[in-house]
PDB file of C-alpha atoms in Angstrom:
ATOM      1  CA  MET A  23    -115.926 118.157-124.898  1.00 88.00           C
ATOM      2  CA  ASP A  24    -117.906 119.592-121.966  1.00 94.00           C
ATOM      3  CA  ILE A  25    -118.114 117.839-118.593  1.00 93.00           C
ATOM      4  CA  GLN A  26    -121.738 116.796-119.132  1.00 95.00           C
ATOM      5  CA  SER A  27    -120.886 115.024-122.403  1.00 96.00           C
ATOM      6  CA  ILE A  28    -117.809 113.420-120.852  1.00 97.00           C
ATOM      7  CA  TYR A  29    -119.901 112.223-117.896  1.00 97.00           C
ATOM      8  CA  GLN A  30    -122.607 110.762-120.164  1.00 97.00           C
ATOM      9  CA  LYS A  31    -120.156 108.952-122.450  1.00 97.00           C
ATOM     10  CA  THR A  32    -118.189 107.548-119.525  1.00 98.00           C
ATOM     11  CA  ILE A  33    -121.083 106.483-117.305  1.00 97.00           C
ATOM     12  CA  LEU A  34    -122.782 104.713-120.218  1.00 97.00           C
ATOM     13  CA  PHE A  35    -119.584 102.762-120.922  1.00 98.00           C
ATOM     14  CA  ALA A  36    -119.129 101.885-117.229  1.00 96.00           C
ATOM     15  CA  ALA A  37    -122.806 101.012-116.706  1.00 95.00           C
ATOM     16  CA  HIS A  38    -122.744  98.689-119.706  1.00 94.00           C
ATOM     17  CA  LYS A  39    -119.562  96.963-118.515  1.00 94.00           C
ATOM     18  CA  HIS A  40    -120.772  96.521-114.929  1.00 91.00           C
ATOM     19  CA  SER A  41    -124.187  95.260-116.060  1.00 89.00           C
ATOM     20  CA  GLU A  42    -122.686  92.448-118.167  1.00 82.00           C
ATOM     21  CA  ASP A  43    -122.788  90.137-115.153  1.00 77.00           C
ATOM     22  CA  ASN A  44    -125.574  92.047-113.373  1.00 71.00           C
ATOM     23  CA  GLN A  45    -123.339  93.604-110.697  1.00 75.00           C
ATOM     24  CA  LEU A  46    -125.282  95.006-107.761  1.00 73.00           C
ATOM     25  CA  LEU A  47    -124.350  96.961-104.662  1.00 74.00           C
ATOM     26  CA  PRO A  48    -123.731  94.693-101.633  1.00 74.00           C
ATOM     27  CA  ASP A  49    -126.892  93.882 -99.640  1.00 75.00           C
ATOM     28  CA  SER A  50    -128.963  95.644-102.293  1.00 74.00           C
ATOM     29  CA  GLN A  51    -130.796  95.255-105.560  1.00 78.00           C
ATOM     30  CA  LEU A  52    -129.359  98.548-106.808  1.00 84.00           C
ATOM     31  CA  PRO A  53    -127.134  98.444-109.899  1.00 88.00           C
ATOM     32  CA  TYR A  54    -123.414  98.951-109.337  1.00 88.00           C
ATOM     33  CA  VAL A  55    -123.492 102.160-111.371  1.00 92.00           C
ATOM     34  CA  VAL A  56    -124.972 103.844-108.260  1.00 93.00           C
ATOM     35  CA  HIS A  57    -121.588 103.402-106.545  1.00 95.00           C
ATOM     36  CA  LEU A  58    -119.762 104.832-109.552  1.00 96.00           C
ATOM     37  CA  SER A  59    -122.029 107.870-109.695  1.00 97.00           C
ATOM     38  CA  ASN A  60    -121.536 108.432-105.946  1.00 97.00           C
ATOM     39  CA  VAL A  61    -117.750 108.409-106.373  1.00 98.00           C
ATOM     40  CA  ALA A  62    -118.111 110.849-109.276  1.00 98.00           C
ATOM     41  CA  MET A  63    -120.360 113.056-107.117  1.00 98.00           C
ATOM     42  CA  GLU A  64    -117.618 113.252-104.473  1.00 98.00           C
ATOM     43  CA  ILE A  65    -115.166 114.246-107.211  1.00 98.00           C
ATOM     44  CA  LEU A  66    -117.463 116.899-108.684  1.00 97.00           C
ATOM     45  CA  ILE A  67    -118.001 118.492-105.275  1.00 97.00           C
ATOM     46  CA  ALA A  68    -114.294 118.264-104.437  1.00 97.00           C
ATOM     47  CA  ALA A  69    -113.473 119.983-107.732  1.00 96.00           C
ATOM     48  CA  ASN A  70    -115.516 122.994-106.621  1.00 94.00           C
ATOM     49  CA  ASN A  71    -113.385 123.157-103.472  1.00 93.00           C
ATOM     50  CA  THR A  72    -109.992 122.567-105.109  1.00 93.00           C
ATOM     51  CA  LYS A  73    -107.759 124.791-107.210  1.00 92.00           C
ATOM     52  CA  GLU A  74    -105.959 123.370-110.235  1.00 93.00           C
ATOM     53  CA  PHE A  75    -108.091 120.233-110.429  1.00 96.00           C
ATOM     54  CA  ASP A  76    -108.805 118.566-113.790  1.00 97.00           C
ATOM     55  CA  ILE A  77    -112.495 117.802-113.346  1.00 97.00           C
ATOM     56  CA  ASN A  78    -112.832 116.082-116.732  1.00 98.00           C
ATOM     57  CA  PHE A  79    -109.969 113.669-116.087  1.00 98.00           C
ATOM     58  CA  ALA A  80    -110.997 112.992-112.475  1.00 98.00           C
ATOM     59  CA  THR A  81    -114.651 112.377-113.374  1.00 98.00           C
ATOM     60  CA  GLN A  82    -113.701 109.824-116.012  1.00 99.00           C
ATOM     61  CA  ILE A  83    -111.358 108.053-113.601  1.00 99.00           C
ATOM     62  CA  ALA A  84    -114.108 108.043-110.947  1.00 99.00           C
ATOM     63  CA  LEU A  85    -116.678 106.482-113.253  1.00 98.00           C
ATOM     64  CA  LEU A  86    -114.243 103.915-114.653  1.00 98.00           C
ATOM     65  CA  HIS A  87    -112.251 103.110-111.500  1.00 98.00           C
ATOM     66  CA  ASP A  88    -113.587  99.553-111.087  1.00 96.00           C
ATOM     67  CA  THR A  89    -113.854  98.507-114.736  1.00 96.00           C
ATOM     68  CA  LEU A  90    -110.505  96.696-114.935  1.00 96.00           C
ATOM     69  CA  GLU A  91    -110.918  95.053-111.528  1.00 94.00           C
ATOM     70  CA  ASP A  92    -114.574  94.012-111.700  1.00 92.00           C
ATOM     71  CA  THR A  93    -115.454  93.551-115.386  1.00 94.00           C
ATOM     72  CA  THR A  94    -114.049  91.960-118.527  1.00 95.00           C
ATOM     73  CA  THR A  95    -112.774  95.352-119.723  1.00 97.00           C
ATOM     74  CA  THR A  96    -109.124  95.305-120.781  1.00 97.00           C
ATOM     75  CA  PHE A  97    -106.476  98.004-120.471  1.00 98.00           C
ATOM     76  CA  ASP A  98    -106.304  98.175-124.274  1.00 98.00           C
ATOM     77  CA  GLU A  99    -110.054  98.686-124.514  1.00 98.00           C
ATOM     78  CA  LEU A 100    -109.949 101.538-121.983  1.00 98.00           C
ATOM     79  CA  GLU A 101    -106.955 103.061-123.742  1.00 98.00           C
ATOM     80  CA  LEU A 102    -108.691 102.921-127.125  1.00 98.00           C
ATOM     81  CA  GLU A 103    -111.932 104.414-125.793  1.00 98.00           C
ATOM     82  CA  PHE A 104    -110.583 107.005-123.317  1.00 98.00           C
ATOM     83  CA  GLY A 105    -106.834 107.403-123.906  1.00 98.00           C
ATOM     84  CA  THR A 106    -103.612 106.217-122.308  1.00 98.00           C
ATOM     85  CA  GLU A 107    -103.662 108.528-119.297  1.00 98.00           C
ATOM     86  CA  ILE A 108    -107.174 107.433-118.270  1.00 98.00           C
ATOM     87  CA  ALA A 109    -106.269 103.759-118.732  1.00 98.00           C
ATOM     88  CA  LYS A 110    -103.117 104.166-116.622  1.00 98.00           C
ATOM     89  CA  GLY A 111    -105.043 105.959-113.874  1.00 98.00           C
ATOM     90  CA  VAL A 112    -107.691 103.228-113.743  1.00 98.00           C
ATOM     91  CA  SER A 113    -104.965 100.580-113.802  1.00 98.00           C
ATOM     92  CA  ALA A 114    -103.252 102.153-110.776  1.00 98.00           C
ATOM     93  CA  LEU A 115    -106.553 101.956-108.872  1.00 98.00           C
ATOM     94  CA  THR A 116    -106.941  98.271-109.776  1.00 97.00           C
ATOM     95  CA  LYS A 117    -105.796  95.716-107.226  1.00 95.00           C
ATOM     96  CA  ASN A 118    -103.308  93.152-108.532  1.00 95.00           C
ATOM     97  CA  ASN A 119    -105.048  89.823-107.917  1.00 92.00           C
ATOM     98  CA  THR A 120    -101.818  87.880-108.451  1.00 94.00           C
ATOM     99  CA  LEU A 121    -100.488  89.260-105.141  1.00 95.00           C
ATOM    100  CA  PRO A 122    -101.478  87.903-101.725  1.00 96.00           C
ATOM    101  CA  LYS A 123    -104.615  89.690-100.514  1.00 92.00           C
ATOM    102  CA  GLU A 124    -102.812  91.481 -97.663  1.00 92.00           C
ATOM    103  CA  GLU A 125    -100.354  93.081-100.137  1.00 95.00           C
ATOM    104  CA  ARG A 126    -102.834  94.313-102.742  1.00 95.00           C
ATOM    105  CA  MET A 127    -103.857  97.617-101.167  1.00 94.00           C
ATOM    106  CA  LEU A 128    -100.308  98.812-100.481  1.00 96.00           C
ATOM    107  CA  ASP A 129     -99.278  97.808-103.995  1.00 97.00           C
ATOM    108  CA  SER A 130    -102.159  99.820-105.449  1.00 96.00           C
ATOM    109  CA  LEU A 131    -101.403 102.816-103.210  1.00 97.00           C
ATOM    110  CA  ASN A 132     -97.798 102.702-104.376  1.00 97.00           C
ATOM    111  CA  ARG A 133     -98.869 102.708-108.037  1.00 97.00           C
ATOM    112  CA  ILE A 134    -101.364 105.514-107.344  1.00 98.00           C
ATOM    113  CA  SER A 135     -98.537 107.603-105.858  1.00 96.00           C
ATOM    114  CA  PHE A 136     -96.981 107.860-109.342  1.00 96.00           C
ATOM    115  CA  GLN A 137    -100.198 109.209-110.847  1.00 97.00           C
ATOM    116  CA  ARG A 138    -101.701 112.682-110.998  1.00 97.00           C
ATOM    117  CA  LYS A 139    -103.373 113.978-107.824  1.00 97.00           C
ATOM    118  CA  GLU A 140    -106.792 113.474-109.415  1.00 98.00           C
ATOM    119  CA  VAL A 141    -106.211 109.703-109.322  1.00 98.00           C
ATOM    120  CA  TRP A 142    -105.313 110.008-105.639  1.00 98.00           C
ATOM    121  CA  ALA A 143    -108.545 111.960-105.154  1.00 98.00           C
ATOM    122  CA  VAL A 144    -110.591 109.184-106.769  1.00 98.00           C
ATOM    123  CA  LYS A 145    -109.153 106.644-104.313  1.00 98.00           C
ATOM    124  CA  LEU A 146    -110.151 108.911-101.424  1.00 98.00           C
ATOM    125  CA  ALA A 147    -113.622 109.437-102.934  1.00 98.00           C
ATOM    126  CA  ASP A 148    -114.053 105.696-103.476  1.00 98.00           C
ATOM    127  CA  ARG A 149    -113.323 104.911 -99.839  1.00 98.00           C
ATOM    128  CA  ILE A 150    -115.563 107.783 -98.657  1.00 98.00           C
ATOM    129  CA  THR A 151    -118.391 106.251-100.672  1.00 97.00           C
ATOM    130  CA  ASN A 152    -117.628 102.745 -99.399  1.00 95.00           C
ATOM    131  CA  LEU A 153    -117.691 103.748 -95.728  1.00 96.00           C
ATOM    132  CA  GLN A 154    -121.437 103.256 -95.541  1.00 92.00           C
ATOM    133  CA  LYS A 155    -123.211 100.680 -93.403  1.00 91.00           C
ATOM    134  CA  PRO A 156    -121.169  97.485 -93.911  1.00 93.00           C
ATOM    135  CA  PRO A 157    -122.725  94.316 -95.347  1.00 89.00           C
ATOM    136  CA  LYS A 158    -124.608  92.206 -92.794  1.00 88.00           C
ATOM    137  CA  SER A 159    -122.218  89.320 -93.381  1.00 89.00           C
ATOM    138  CA  TRP A 160    -119.207  91.278 -92.041  1.00 91.00           C
ATOM    139  CA  ASP A 161    -118.100  90.422 -88.521  1.00 92.00           C
ATOM    140  CA  SER A 162    -116.394  92.869 -86.147  1.00 92.00           C
ATOM    141  CA  LEU A 163    -112.910  91.892 -87.307  1.00 93.00           C
ATOM    142  CA  LYS A 164    -113.743  92.517 -90.981  1.00 93.00           C
ATOM    143  CA  LYS A 165    -115.258  95.924 -90.115  1.00 94.00           C
ATOM    144  CA  ARG A 166    -112.175  96.915 -88.117  1.00 95.00           C
ATOM    145  CA  LYS A 167    -109.849  95.794 -90.912  1.00 94.00           C
ATOM    146  CA  TYR A 168    -111.850  97.879 -93.365  1.00 95.00           C
ATOM    147  CA  LYS A 169    -111.570 100.933 -91.104  1.00 96.00           C
ATOM    148  CA  ASN A 170    -107.832 100.337 -90.680  1.00 96.00           C
ATOM    149  CA  GLU A 171    -107.470 100.063 -94.440  1.00 96.00           C
ATOM    150  CA  ALA A 172    -109.269 103.418 -94.804  1.00 97.00           C
ATOM    151  CA  GLU A 173    -106.786 104.944 -92.360  1.00 98.00           C
ATOM    152  CA  THR A 174    -103.925 103.494 -94.429  1.00 97.00           C
ATOM    153  CA  ILE A 175    -105.386 105.054 -97.572  1.00 98.00           C
ATOM    154  CA  LEU A 176    -105.688 108.402 -95.808  1.00 97.00           C
ATOM    155  CA  GLU A 177    -102.101 108.226 -94.549  1.00 97.00           C
ATOM    156  CA  HIS A 178    -100.621 107.295 -97.940  1.00 96.00           C
ATOM    157  CA  LEU A 179    -102.648 109.779 -99.965  1.00 96.00           C
ATOM    158  CA  LYS A 180    -102.513 112.775 -97.664  1.00 89.00           C
ATOM    159  CA  ASP A 181    -101.798 116.021 -99.461  1.00 87.00           C
ATOM    160  CA  ALA A 182    -103.801 114.780-102.457  1.00 89.00           C
ATOM    161  CA  ASN A 183    -106.929 116.828-101.853  1.00 95.00           C
ATOM    162  CA  LEU A 184    -107.624 118.599 -98.574  1.00 96.00           C
ATOM    163  CA  TYR A 185    -111.393 118.583 -99.063  1.00 97.00           C
ATOM    164  CA  LEU A 186    -111.521 114.807 -99.648  1.00 98.00           C
ATOM    165  CA  GLU A 187    -108.991 114.111 -96.890  1.00 97.00           C
ATOM    166  CA  ASN A 188    -111.262 115.870 -94.404  1.00 97.00           C
ATOM    167  CA  ARG A 189    -114.320 114.021 -95.758  1.00 98.00           C
ATOM    168  CA  LEU A 190    -112.565 110.662 -95.407  1.00 98.00           C
ATOM    169  CA  ARG A 191    -111.343 111.455 -91.903  1.00 98.00           C
ATOM    170  CA  SER A 192    -114.931 112.288 -90.912  1.00 98.00           C
ATOM    171  CA  LYS A 193    -116.332 109.130 -92.554  1.00 98.00           C
ATOM    172  CA  ILE A 194    -113.758 106.992 -90.719  1.00 98.00           C
ATOM    173  CA  GLU A 195    -114.939 108.456 -87.411  1.00 97.00           C
ATOM    174  CA  GLU A 196    -118.602 107.897 -88.351  1.00 97.00           C
ATOM    175  CA  TYR A 197    -117.840 104.298 -89.361  1.00 97.00           C
ATOM    176  CA  GLU A 198    -117.039 103.428 -85.753  1.00 92.00           C
ATOM    177  CA  GLN A 199    -120.787 103.354 -85.039  1.00 94.00           C
ATOM    178  CA  TYR A 200    -120.893  99.986 -86.828  1.00 93.00           C
ATOM    179  CA  PHE A 201    -118.545  98.242 -84.409  1.00 87.00           C
ATOM    180  CA  ASP A 202    -120.142  95.757 -82.024  1.00 70.00           C
TER     181      ASP A 202
END
């Protein structure tokens, strides 16, 4: 299947799942699928700047990366629709809500480390996309914690994708403009 067909099939699945409870971007009336397409855009551009990069696999992971965490989608459903490797990649990117909040990111980063580099790249692309203007409700401490978490992601997933590493490093620096 060509990348365009893969993209269409996957984004339609993800858009349907994220629209079930009318998920929107924070501080916006835009549908959540905008975030997913932005993460996929980062992956598509990174693929053009990266040798030996499975664009089909990475694009599917990018579009599906929040389905297990934020929708009623199950691992089995993802596995049936997209295959075991996709389901495992999305699962690694999913925070374990049974753990204390402060342990969830490191747990996810550890699980990501056992996946293909494309999964690592999606985590970098996700944080790049999320380092936009923070929600109005975030205080200075929350913003700083989010920046620190981005630095932790960068440190743990270095050597995943040089293009995305440099993008994330730059976005972290730009994010400092939002500190009070």
